[in-house]
mmCIF file of C-alpha atoms and ligand atoms in Angstrom:
data_model
loop_
_atom_site.group_PDB
_atom_site.id
_atom_site.type_symbol
_atom_site.label_atom_id
_atom_site.label_comp_id
_atom_site.label_asym_id
_atom_site.label_seq_id
_atom_site.Cartn_x
_atom_site.Cartn_y
_atom_site.Cartn_z
ATOM 1 C CA MET A 1 207.702 -141.631 -63.490
ATOM 2 C CA LYS A 2 204.539 -141.166 -61.428
ATOM 3 C CA GLY A 3 203.710 -138.085 -63.488
ATOM 4 C CA LYS A 4 204.102 -140.138 -66.641
ATOM 5 C CA ILE A 5 201.711 -142.772 -65.300
ATOM 6 C CA GLU A 6 199.132 -140.128 -64.430
ATOM 7 C CA SER A 7 199.348 -138.386 -67.796
ATOM 8 C CA LEU A 8 199.007 -141.774 -69.541
ATOM 9 C CA ARG A 9 195.836 -142.444 -67.507
ATOM 10 C CA GLN A 10 194.414 -139.085 -68.574
ATOM 11 C CA ALA A 11 195.379 -139.613 -72.207
ATOM 12 C CA PHE A 12 193.743 -143.054 -72.136
ATOM 13 C CA GLU A 13 190.493 -141.697 -70.682
ATOM 14 C CA ALA A 14 190.402 -138.951 -73.302
ATOM 15 C CA GLU A 15 190.950 -141.414 -76.139
ATOM 16 C CA LEU A 16 188.445 -143.888 -74.683
ATOM 17 C CA GLY A 17 185.814 -141.179 -74.677
ATOM 18 C CA GLN A 18 186.274 -140.852 -78.448
ATOM 19 C CA THR A 19 185.670 -144.521 -79.242
ATOM 20 C CA ALA A 20 182.305 -145.296 -80.791
ATOM 21 C CA THR A 21 182.804 -148.829 -82.153
ATOM 22 C CA SER A 22 184.091 -152.165 -80.831
ATOM 23 C CA GLU A 23 186.884 -151.998 -83.427
ATOM 24 C CA ALA A 24 188.044 -148.623 -82.097
ATOM 25 C CA VAL A 25 188.089 -150.015 -78.533
ATOM 26 C CA GLU A 26 190.184 -152.967 -79.693
ATOM 27 C CA LYS A 27 192.670 -150.604 -81.358
ATOM 28 C CA LEU A 28 192.964 -148.681 -78.097
ATOM 29 C CA ARG A 29 193.546 -151.923 -76.165
ATOM 30 C CA VAL A 30 196.436 -152.789 -78.482
ATOM 31 C CA ALA A 31 197.818 -149.229 -78.192
ATOM 32 C CA TYR A 32 197.933 -149.451 -74.386
ATOM 33 C CA LEU A 33 198.139 -153.122 -73.455
ATOM 34 C CA GLY A 34 199.558 -154.753 -76.612
ATOM 35 C CA LYS A 35 203.164 -156.008 -76.816
ATOM 36 C CA LYS A 36 204.356 -152.537 -77.751
ATOM 37 C CA GLY A 37 201.563 -150.705 -75.951
ATOM 38 C CA SER A 38 202.198 -147.664 -73.739
ATOM 39 C CA VAL A 39 201.442 -149.449 -70.458
ATOM 40 C CA THR A 40 203.554 -152.452 -71.470
ATOM 41 C CA GLU A 41 206.431 -150.104 -72.345
ATOM 42 C CA LEU A 42 206.165 -148.518 -68.902
ATOM 43 C CA LEU A 43 206.508 -151.937 -67.267
ATOM 44 C CA LYS A 44 209.479 -152.745 -69.496
ATOM 45 C CA GLY A 45 211.047 -149.406 -68.434
ATOM 46 C CA LEU A 46 211.214 -150.664 -64.836
ATOM 47 C CA LYS A 47 213.969 -153.133 -65.682
ATOM 48 C CA GLY A 48 216.813 -150.779 -64.792
ATOM 49 C CA ALA A 49 215.156 -149.359 -61.635
ATOM 50 C CA GLY A 50 216.165 -150.263 -58.071
ATOM 51 C CA ALA A 51 214.224 -152.856 -56.041
ATOM 52 C CA ASP A 52 212.248 -150.325 -53.938
ATOM 53 C CA GLN A 53 211.372 -148.208 -56.951
ATOM 54 C CA LYS A 54 210.443 -151.295 -58.899
ATOM 55 C CA LYS A 55 208.036 -152.329 -56.146
ATOM 56 C CA GLU A 56 206.364 -148.944 -55.742
ATOM 57 C CA LEU A 57 206.191 -147.971 -59.416
ATOM 58 C CA GLY A 58 205.266 -151.543 -60.368
ATOM 59 C CA GLN A 59 202.194 -151.294 -58.151
ATOM 60 C CA HIS A 60 201.144 -148.001 -59.789
ATOM 61 C CA ILE A 61 201.655 -149.299 -63.308
ATOM 62 C CA ASN A 62 199.753 -152.545 -62.565
ATOM 63 C CA GLN A 63 196.913 -150.527 -61.072
ATOM 64 C CA LEU A 64 196.820 -148.470 -64.284
ATOM 65 C CA LYS A 65 196.851 -151.696 -66.325
ATOM 66 C CA ARG A 66 193.869 -153.116 -64.394
ATOM 67 C CA GLN A 67 192.034 -149.844 -64.712
ATOM 68 C CA VAL A 68 192.620 -149.742 -68.479
ATOM 69 C CA GLU A 69 191.353 -153.328 -68.801
ATOM 70 C CA GLU A 70 188.191 -152.616 -66.810
ATOM 71 C CA ARG A 71 187.434 -149.370 -68.616
ATOM 72 C CA LEU A 72 187.915 -151.045 -72.008
ATOM 73 C CA ALA A 73 185.464 -153.836 -71.041
ATOM 74 C CA GLN A 74 182.925 -151.256 -69.814
ATOM 75 C CA GLN A 75 183.232 -149.311 -73.045
ATOM 76 C CA VAL A 76 182.572 -152.456 -75.139
ATOM 77 C CA GLU A 77 179.377 -153.076 -73.153
ATOM 78 C CA THR A 78 178.271 -149.445 -73.533
ATOM 79 C CA ILE A 79 178.827 -149.556 -77.295
ATOM 80 C CA LYS A 80 176.926 -152.869 -77.650
ATOM 81 C CA ALA A 81 173.950 -151.516 -75.703
ATOM 82 C CA ALA A 82 173.930 -148.384 -77.863
ATOM 83 C CA GLU A 83 174.002 -150.526 -81.025
ATOM 84 C CA ILE A 84 171.001 -152.577 -79.837
ATOM 85 C CA GLN A 85 169.118 -149.417 -78.961
ATOM 86 C CA ARG A 86 169.858 -147.978 -82.416
ATOM 87 C CA GLU A 87 168.496 -151.156 -84.036
ATOM 88 C CA ILE A 88 165.350 -150.988 -81.909
ATOM 89 C CA ASP A 89 164.863 -147.309 -82.773
ATOM 90 C CA ALA A 90 165.376 -147.999 -86.472
ATOM 91 C CA ALA A 91 163.022 -151.025 -86.555
ATOM 92 C CA GLU A 92 159.582 -150.513 -88.009
ATOM 93 C CA VAL A 93 157.182 -150.035 -85.150
ATOM 94 C CA TYR A 94 153.862 -151.804 -85.634
ATOM 95 C CA ASP A 95 150.908 -152.687 -83.501
ATOM 96 C CA VAL A 96 150.319 -156.441 -83.681
ATOM 97 C CA THR A 97 146.728 -156.003 -82.550
ATOM 98 C CA LEU A 98 145.745 -153.949 -85.598
ATOM 99 C CA PRO A 99 143.951 -155.732 -88.491
ATOM 100 C CA THR A 100 146.265 -156.440 -91.416
ATOM 101 C CA GLY A 101 146.103 -153.915 -94.201
ATOM 102 C CA GLY A 102 146.967 -156.342 -96.987
ATOM 103 C CA GLU A 103 146.058 -159.924 -97.848
ATOM 104 C CA SER A 104 144.528 -161.909 -95.029
ATOM 105 C CA GLY A 105 144.481 -165.684 -94.610
ATOM 106 C CA SER A 106 141.460 -167.812 -95.345
ATOM 107 C CA TYR A 107 139.890 -171.062 -94.287
ATOM 108 C CA HIS A 108 140.649 -174.149 -96.322
ATOM 109 C CA PRO A 109 137.663 -175.037 -98.547
ATOM 110 C CA ILE A 110 137.307 -178.340 -96.677
ATOM 111 C CA THR A 111 136.943 -176.446 -93.391
ATOM 112 C CA ILE A 112 134.390 -174.124 -94.985
ATOM 113 C CA VAL A 113 132.221 -176.988 -96.233
ATOM 114 C CA GLN A 114 132.685 -179.004 -93.048
ATOM 115 C CA ARG A 115 131.348 -176.070 -91.038
ATOM 116 C CA GLN A 116 128.395 -175.661 -93.396
ATOM 117 C CA LEU A 117 127.553 -179.334 -92.971
ATOM 118 C CA GLU A 118 127.893 -179.083 -89.214
ATOM 119 C CA GLU A 119 125.398 -176.231 -89.228
ATOM 120 C CA ILE A 120 122.987 -178.115 -91.480
ATOM 121 C CA PHE A 121 123.065 -181.220 -89.307
ATOM 122 C CA ALA A 122 123.019 -179.280 -86.034
ATOM 123 C CA SER A 123 119.816 -177.607 -87.241
ATOM 124 C CA MET A 124 118.350 -181.117 -87.624
ATOM 125 C CA GLY A 125 119.252 -182.103 -84.073
ATOM 126 C CA PHE A 126 122.602 -183.824 -84.680
ATOM 127 C CA ILE A 127 125.513 -183.398 -82.283
ATOM 128 C CA VAL A 128 129.012 -182.898 -83.716
ATOM 129 C CA GLU A 129 131.736 -185.155 -82.347
ATOM 130 C CA ASP A 130 135.486 -185.207 -82.859
ATOM 131 C CA PHE A 131 137.571 -188.379 -82.897
ATOM 132 C CA LYS A 132 141.223 -189.346 -82.858
ATOM 133 C CA GLU A 133 143.238 -190.163 -85.987
ATOM 134 C CA ILE A 134 145.190 -193.070 -84.475
ATOM 135 C CA VAL A 135 142.736 -195.817 -83.577
ATOM 136 C CA THR A 136 142.743 -199.462 -82.558
ATOM 137 C CA ASP A 137 142.070 -202.390 -84.852
ATOM 138 C CA TYR A 138 138.943 -203.020 -82.808
ATOM 139 C CA GLU A 139 137.563 -199.497 -83.358
ATOM 140 C CA CYS A 140 138.347 -199.368 -87.073
ATOM 141 C CA PHE A 141 137.343 -202.889 -88.015
ATOM 142 C CA GLU A 142 136.128 -205.399 -85.450
ATOM 143 C CA ALA A 143 133.571 -203.098 -83.798
ATOM 144 C CA VAL A 144 132.063 -202.395 -87.221
ATOM 145 C CA ASN A 145 131.627 -206.038 -88.089
ATOM 146 C CA ILE A 146 134.894 -206.513 -89.993
ATOM 147 C CA PRO A 147 136.643 -209.328 -88.111
ATOM 148 C CA LYS A 148 140.297 -210.240 -88.681
ATOM 149 C CA ASP A 149 140.852 -211.863 -92.105
ATOM 150 C CA HIS A 150 137.544 -210.492 -93.468
ATOM 151 C CA PRO A 151 138.022 -209.694 -97.177
ATOM 152 C CA ALA A 152 136.485 -206.212 -96.638
ATOM 153 C CA ARG A 153 139.762 -205.215 -94.982
ATOM 154 C CA ASP A 154 141.400 -205.382 -98.405
ATOM 155 C CA MET A 155 139.234 -202.491 -99.588
ATOM 156 C CA GLN A 156 141.069 -200.143 -97.216
ATOM 157 C CA ASP A 157 144.851 -200.464 -97.573
ATOM 158 C CA THR A 158 145.789 -199.584 -94.021
ATOM 159 C CA TYR A 159 148.790 -197.852 -92.449
ATOM 160 C CA TYR A 160 149.605 -199.913 -89.356
ATOM 161 C CA LEU A 161 151.802 -198.582 -86.579
ATOM 162 C CA GLU A 162 154.441 -200.668 -84.845
ATOM 163 C CA ASN A 163 152.325 -200.832 -81.686
ATOM 164 C CA GLY A 164 149.462 -202.518 -83.573
ATOM 165 C CA GLN A 165 147.330 -199.380 -83.791
ATOM 166 C CA LEU A 166 146.567 -197.791 -87.154
ATOM 167 C CA LEU A 167 145.726 -194.569 -88.939
ATOM 168 C CA LYS A 168 141.950 -194.308 -89.208
ATOM 169 C CA THR A 169 140.908 -195.514 -92.678
ATOM 170 C CA HIS A 170 137.316 -194.337 -92.328
ATOM 171 C CA THR A 171 135.274 -192.256 -89.908
ATOM 172 C CA SER A 172 133.196 -195.369 -89.147
ATOM 173 C CA ALA A 173 136.004 -196.082 -86.643
ATOM 174 C CA ALA A 174 134.237 -193.698 -84.245
ATOM 175 C CA GLN A 175 130.817 -195.375 -84.428
ATOM 176 C CA ASN A 176 131.425 -197.732 -81.529
ATOM 177 C CA ALA A 177 132.779 -195.038 -79.181
ATOM 178 C CA ILE A 178 129.837 -192.737 -79.968
ATOM 179 C CA LEU A 179 127.223 -195.441 -79.481
ATOM 180 C CA ARG A 180 128.853 -196.327 -76.157
ATOM 181 C CA LYS A 181 129.105 -192.676 -75.107
ATOM 182 C CA TYR A 182 125.515 -191.648 -75.878
ATOM 183 C CA GLY A 183 123.554 -194.903 -76.130
ATOM 184 C CA ALA A 184 120.203 -194.748 -77.996
ATOM 185 C CA PRO A 185 118.532 -192.636 -79.189
ATOM 186 C CA VAL A 186 121.334 -190.649 -80.777
ATOM 187 C CA ARG A 187 121.938 -188.400 -83.784
ATOM 188 C CA ALA A 188 125.574 -187.541 -84.357
ATOM 189 C CA ILE A 189 127.961 -186.509 -87.102
ATOM 190 C CA PHE A 190 131.715 -186.909 -86.817
ATOM 191 C CA PRO A 191 133.996 -185.452 -89.463
ATOM 192 C CA GLY A 192 137.602 -186.597 -89.633
ATOM 193 C CA ARG A 193 140.766 -187.098 -91.611
ATOM 194 C CA CYS A 194 141.261 -190.603 -93.033
ATOM 195 C CA PHE A 195 144.357 -192.326 -94.372
ATOM 196 C CA ARG A 196 144.738 -195.096 -96.927
ATOM 197 C CA ASN A 197 147.803 -196.338 -98.740
ATOM 198 C CA GLU A 198 146.342 -195.564 -102.157
ATOM 199 C CA ALA A 199 147.885 -194.612 -105.463
ATOM 200 C CA THR A 200 146.668 -191.075 -106.009
ATOM 201 C CA ASP A 201 144.730 -189.857 -109.040
ATOM 202 C CA ALA A 202 142.264 -187.049 -109.792
ATOM 203 C CA SER A 203 139.756 -188.355 -107.242
ATOM 204 C CA HIS A 204 141.878 -190.434 -104.830
ATOM 205 C CA GLU A 205 144.249 -189.184 -102.150
ATOM 206 C CA ASN A 206 146.073 -191.084 -99.420
ATOM 207 C CA THR A 207 144.815 -188.471 -96.940
ATOM 208 C CA PHE A 208 141.254 -187.240 -97.264
ATOM 209 C CA PHE A 209 138.263 -186.214 -95.191
ATOM 210 C CA GLN A 210 135.025 -188.008 -94.527
ATOM 211 C CA MET A 211 132.041 -187.027 -92.470
ATOM 212 C CA GLU A 212 130.208 -189.861 -90.816
ATOM 213 C CA GLY A 213 126.694 -189.626 -89.489
ATOM 214 C CA ILE A 214 124.513 -191.960 -87.465
ATOM 215 C CA MET A 215 120.942 -191.777 -86.333
ATOM 216 C CA VAL A 216 119.650 -194.464 -83.980
ATOM 217 C CA ASP A 217 116.157 -194.497 -82.564
ATOM 218 C CA LYS A 218 113.004 -196.574 -82.533
ATOM 219 C CA ASN A 219 111.548 -197.265 -86.006
ATOM 220 C CA ILE A 220 114.273 -195.623 -88.083
ATOM 221 C CA SER A 221 113.997 -196.776 -91.681
ATOM 222 C CA ILE A 222 115.511 -196.266 -95.123
ATOM 223 C CA SER A 223 112.980 -193.448 -95.713
ATOM 224 C CA ASN A 224 114.610 -191.476 -92.878
ATOM 225 C CA LEU A 225 118.022 -192.132 -94.402
ATOM 226 C CA ILE A 226 116.944 -190.890 -97.843
ATOM 227 C CA TYR A 227 115.262 -187.820 -96.358
ATOM 228 C CA PHE A 228 118.393 -186.732 -94.497
ATOM 229 C CA MET A 229 120.691 -187.398 -97.451
ATOM 230 C CA LYS A 230 118.457 -185.360 -99.787
ATOM 231 C CA THR A 231 118.155 -182.492 -97.325
ATOM 232 C CA MET A 232 121.894 -182.399 -96.772
ATOM 233 C CA LEU A 233 122.747 -182.392 -100.480
ATOM 234 C CA SER A 234 120.191 -179.762 -101.496
ATOM 235 C CA GLN A 235 121.399 -177.449 -98.716
ATOM 236 C CA VAL A 236 125.107 -177.898 -99.485
ATOM 237 C CA PHE A 237 124.758 -177.409 -103.233
ATOM 238 C CA GLU A 238 121.947 -174.858 -102.991
ATOM 239 C CA ARG A 239 120.494 -176.356 -106.168
ATOM 240 C CA ASP A 240 119.109 -179.637 -107.411
ATOM 241 C CA VAL A 241 121.755 -182.236 -108.097
ATOM 242 C CA LYS A 242 121.226 -185.569 -109.731
ATOM 243 C CA VAL A 243 121.902 -188.504 -107.393
ATOM 244 C CA ARG A 244 121.532 -192.242 -107.704
ATOM 245 C CA LEU A 245 121.278 -194.899 -105.045
ATOM 246 C CA ARG A 246 122.537 -198.387 -105.839
ATOM 247 C CA PRO A 247 123.254 -201.415 -103.702
ATOM 248 C CA GLY A 248 126.660 -201.368 -102.019
ATOM 249 C CA PHE A 249 128.374 -203.785 -99.683
ATOM 250 C CA PHE A 250 129.776 -202.650 -96.346
ATOM 251 C CA PRO A 251 129.842 -205.204 -93.502
ATOM 252 C CA PHE A 252 128.586 -202.598 -91.019
ATOM 253 C CA VAL A 253 125.287 -201.865 -92.796
ATOM 254 C CA GLU A 254 122.467 -204.045 -94.040
ATOM 255 C CA PRO A 255 121.135 -203.142 -96.506
ATOM 256 C CA GLY A 256 123.943 -200.955 -97.794
ATOM 257 C CA PHE A 257 123.931 -198.371 -100.590
ATOM 258 C CA GLU A 258 126.280 -196.340 -102.680
ATOM 259 C CA LEU A 259 124.996 -192.810 -103.103
ATOM 260 C CA ASP A 260 126.574 -191.291 -106.213
ATOM 261 C CA ILE A 261 126.274 -187.770 -107.511
ATOM 262 C CA SER A 262 126.227 -186.829 -111.183
ATOM 263 C CA CYS A 263 129.703 -185.407 -111.829
ATOM 264 C CA LEU A 264 129.517 -181.630 -111.578
ATOM 265 C CA ILE A 265 132.884 -181.164 -113.262
ATOM 266 C CA CYS A 266 131.704 -182.512 -116.644
ATOM 267 C CA GLY A 267 127.948 -182.335 -116.135
ATOM 268 C CA GLY A 268 127.758 -186.136 -116.297
ATOM 269 C CA GLU A 269 129.471 -186.361 -119.686
ATOM 270 C CA GLY A 270 132.513 -188.215 -118.334
ATOM 271 C CA CYS A 271 135.950 -186.844 -117.399
ATOM 272 C CA SER A 272 139.094 -187.841 -115.486
ATOM 273 C CA THR A 273 137.566 -186.781 -112.153
ATOM 274 C CA CYS A 274 134.672 -189.255 -112.492
ATOM 275 C CA HIS A 275 136.818 -191.845 -114.285
ATOM 276 C CA HIS A 276 134.700 -191.213 -117.406
ATOM 277 C CA SER A 277 131.579 -192.702 -115.788
ATOM 278 C CA GLY A 278 129.646 -189.443 -115.315
ATOM 279 C CA TRP A 279 129.112 -190.350 -111.621
ATOM 280 C CA VAL A 280 131.134 -189.725 -108.467
ATOM 281 C CA GLU A 281 130.907 -192.004 -105.426
ATOM 282 C CA LEU A 282 130.069 -189.594 -102.679
ATOM 283 C CA CYS A 283 128.220 -190.974 -99.715
ATOM 284 C CA PRO A 284 127.878 -194.678 -99.031
ATOM 285 C CA CYS A 285 125.214 -195.381 -96.450
ATOM 286 C CA GLY A 286 122.803 -197.950 -95.090
ATOM 287 C CA MET A 287 120.967 -199.340 -92.115
ATOM 288 C CA ILE A 288 123.322 -200.083 -89.236
ATOM 289 C CA HIS A 289 124.045 -203.805 -88.897
ATOM 290 C CA PRO A 290 122.646 -205.365 -85.679
ATOM 291 C CA ASN A 291 126.164 -206.570 -84.759
ATOM 292 C CA VAL A 292 127.412 -202.961 -84.759
ATOM 293 C CA LEU A 293 124.555 -201.833 -82.508
ATOM 294 C CA LYS A 294 125.237 -204.763 -80.172
ATOM 295 C CA ALA A 295 128.967 -203.963 -80.025
ATOM 296 C CA GLY A 296 127.995 -200.392 -79.123
ATOM 297 C CA GLY A 297 125.783 -201.567 -76.267
ATOM 298 C CA VAL A 298 122.499 -200.840 -78.094
ATOM 299 C CA ASP A 299 119.752 -203.468 -78.292
ATOM 300 C CA PRO A 300 119.013 -204.136 -82.018
ATOM 301 C CA GLU A 301 115.629 -205.628 -81.097
ATOM 302 C CA GLU A 302 114.550 -202.284 -79.762
ATOM 303 C CA TYR A 303 116.450 -199.810 -81.934
ATOM 304 C CA THR A 304 117.383 -199.405 -85.566
ATOM 305 C CA GLY A 305 119.464 -196.744 -87.241
ATOM 306 C CA PHE A 306 121.156 -195.512 -90.352
ATOM 307 C CA ALA A 307 124.759 -194.526 -90.983
ATOM 308 C CA PHE A 308 126.467 -192.684 -93.806
ATOM 309 C CA GLY A 309 130.105 -191.992 -94.665
ATOM 310 C CA LEU A 310 130.185 -188.833 -96.741
ATOM 311 C CA GLY A 311 133.348 -188.270 -98.811
ATOM 312 C CA LEU A 312 133.862 -184.713 -97.613
ATOM 313 C CA THR A 313 136.861 -183.999 -99.818
ATOM 314 C CA ARG A 314 134.987 -185.168 -102.905
ATOM 315 C CA LEU A 315 131.970 -183.119 -101.916
ATOM 316 C CA VAL A 316 134.220 -180.041 -101.815
ATOM 317 C CA MET A 317 135.524 -180.906 -105.288
ATOM 318 C CA MET A 318 131.973 -181.119 -106.636
ATOM 319 C CA LYS A 319 130.807 -177.963 -104.894
ATOM 320 C CA TYR A 320 133.673 -175.792 -106.097
ATOM 321 C CA GLY A 321 134.510 -177.532 -109.373
ATOM 322 C CA VAL A 322 137.964 -178.696 -108.252
ATOM 323 C CA LYS A 323 139.035 -181.122 -110.978
ATOM 324 C CA ASP A 324 141.928 -182.744 -109.154
ATOM 325 C CA ILE A 325 141.717 -183.767 -105.501
ATOM 326 C CA ARG A 326 145.473 -183.267 -105.121
ATOM 327 C CA ASP A 327 145.046 -179.502 -105.457
ATOM 328 C CA LEU A 328 143.267 -179.510 -102.104
ATOM 329 C CA ASN A 329 146.266 -180.950 -100.237
ATOM 330 C CA SER A 330 148.871 -179.086 -102.230
ATOM 331 C CA GLY A 331 149.153 -175.943 -100.136
ATOM 332 C CA ASN A 332 148.871 -174.055 -103.435
ATOM 333 C CA LEU A 333 147.884 -170.595 -102.231
ATOM 334 C CA LYS A 334 146.870 -169.447 -105.698
ATOM 335 C CA ALA A 335 144.243 -172.199 -105.794
ATOM 336 C CA LEU A 336 143.205 -172.110 -102.153
ATOM 337 C CA SER A 337 143.005 -168.339 -101.673
ATOM 338 C CA GLN A 338 140.061 -168.218 -104.098
ATOM 339 C CA PHE A 339 137.889 -169.237 -101.163
ATOM 340 C CA ARG A 340 138.883 -166.222 -99.069
ATOM 341 C CA HIS A 341 135.488 -164.599 -99.296
ATOM 342 C CA GLU A 342 133.407 -167.713 -98.724
HETATM 343 C C1 FA5 B 401 133.695 -196.102 -96.267
HETATM 344 O O1 FA5 B 401 134.744 -195.591 -95.881
HETATM 345 C C2 FA5 B 401 132.591 -196.450 -95.307
HETATM 346 N N1 FA5 B 401 133.071 -196.358 -93.969
HETATM 347 C C3 FA5 B 401 131.420 -195.500 -95.550
HETATM 348 C C4 FA5 B 401 130.140 -195.897 -94.894
HETATM 349 C C5 FA5 B 401 129.828 -195.367 -93.669
HETATM 350 C C6 FA5 B 401 129.284 -196.801 -95.526
HETATM 351 C C7 FA5 B 401 128.629 -195.709 -93.045
HETATM 352 C C8 FA5 B 401 128.114 -197.126 -94.917
HETATM 353 C C9 FA5 B 401 127.783 -196.590 -93.702
HETATM 354 P P1 FA5 B 401 134.298 -195.910 -98.804
HETATM 355 O O2 FA5 B 401 135.583 -196.617 -98.707
HETATM 356 O O3 FA5 B 401 133.528 -196.119 -100.031
HETATM 357 O O4 FA5 B 401 133.386 -196.295 -97.564
HETATM 358 O O5 FA5 B 401 134.553 -194.355 -98.595
HETATM 359 C C10 FA5 B 401 133.496 -193.465 -98.434
HETATM 360 C C11 FA5 B 401 133.691 -192.231 -99.292
HETATM 361 O O6 FA5 B 401 134.943 -191.649 -98.941
HETATM 362 C C12 FA5 B 401 133.798 -192.510 -100.782
HETATM 363 O O7 FA5 B 401 132.544 -192.546 -101.401
HETATM 364 C C13 FA5 B 401 134.604 -191.322 -101.258
HETATM 365 O O8 FA5 B 401 133.764 -190.205 -101.454
HETATM 366 C C14 FA5 B 401 135.521 -191.074 -100.088
HETATM 367 N N2 FA5 B 401 136.838 -191.710 -100.329
HETATM 368 C C15 FA5 B 401 137.191 -192.987 -100.147
HETATM 369 N N3 FA5 B 401 138.472 -193.189 -100.491
HETATM 370 C C16 FA5 B 401 138.954 -191.997 -100.878
HETATM 371 C C17 FA5 B 401 140.222 -191.520 -101.342
HETATM 372 N N4 FA5 B 401 141.281 -192.323 -101.437
HETATM 373 N N5 FA5 B 401 140.357 -190.218 -101.648
HETATM 374 C C18 FA5 B 401 139.300 -189.381 -101.517
HETATM 375 N N6 FA5 B 401 138.081 -189.745 -101.092
HETATM 376 C C19 FA5 B 401 137.904 -191.042 -100.774
#
């Protein structure tokens, strides 16, 4: 019997050495340890043996059983490791630090124009500030002279949060923080994403970008405002564009203006982008209201300033001839990848 146990051990080792897959190992387990397996049969064969023999041979057979179990488990691990190694060897090896050979990504046209504007204004002594998108009612409205229940609030259909804060409806929401941070004199621009609960059309989105600018100093006048607006537009468009200034009401400026640009999609003829008027509202502006300066800790007796709220998304539409504002938020790579080389 002992000889049989030993030869079974040797046969098992030989067969185990031939297994190359988990399935083959499982087959071997059944052949040795299954209900009718060789080791199980050996144990069954002990039934007729005497008590002493049973004890001694039983120990040997159980030792063989444990050994078979352990060796099977080891073999499964070895096969798994070999499979992983094969997959690694077969995988395409590439160096992630190398430049891509094919198509590369590109900046969004809004980012491209925003950076151009930042450079233009930085060259004229303006600092560039960032601001949050979730703001307080005070920052967005009260600090810019729009108290609670003021009808001007209706012009900006606002997304309120449950905690009373809101999604910034205009970049003017940063004016107060910037005046408080820098005091006067100051020249700053602050681009940002704005949100309004608007029905969308070719020139309106519920999520769009503005770029606000303020300049506060002694003796700042409308002439300074017009100079900076003209310089900015001629540099962005790199050509003469027709603009018009008309009175506009915003509680945070006095006087206030609407600066419109002749629609560059239709050449001023009228189209869906300009609502068939030939003009696109681009950059409302005006002289900062004394209440806004006061709220920002600046003495309006000593300082004056101008502010503008450029519709950055619309400026991008005009610059690149994008007829529908919704294309800019669409994630449409065919449309957006045209700006790859800008
Ligand atoms: C304002 O938001 C004022 N805060 C601008 C301002 C700043 C005036 C400083 C005076 C002084 P208005 O709501 O008109 O104003 O928006 C300014 C510009 O943002 C518009 O001329 C337009 O170009 C752009 N804009 C407004 N609403 C949308 C919209 N739904 N989709 C795309 N662009 C928009």
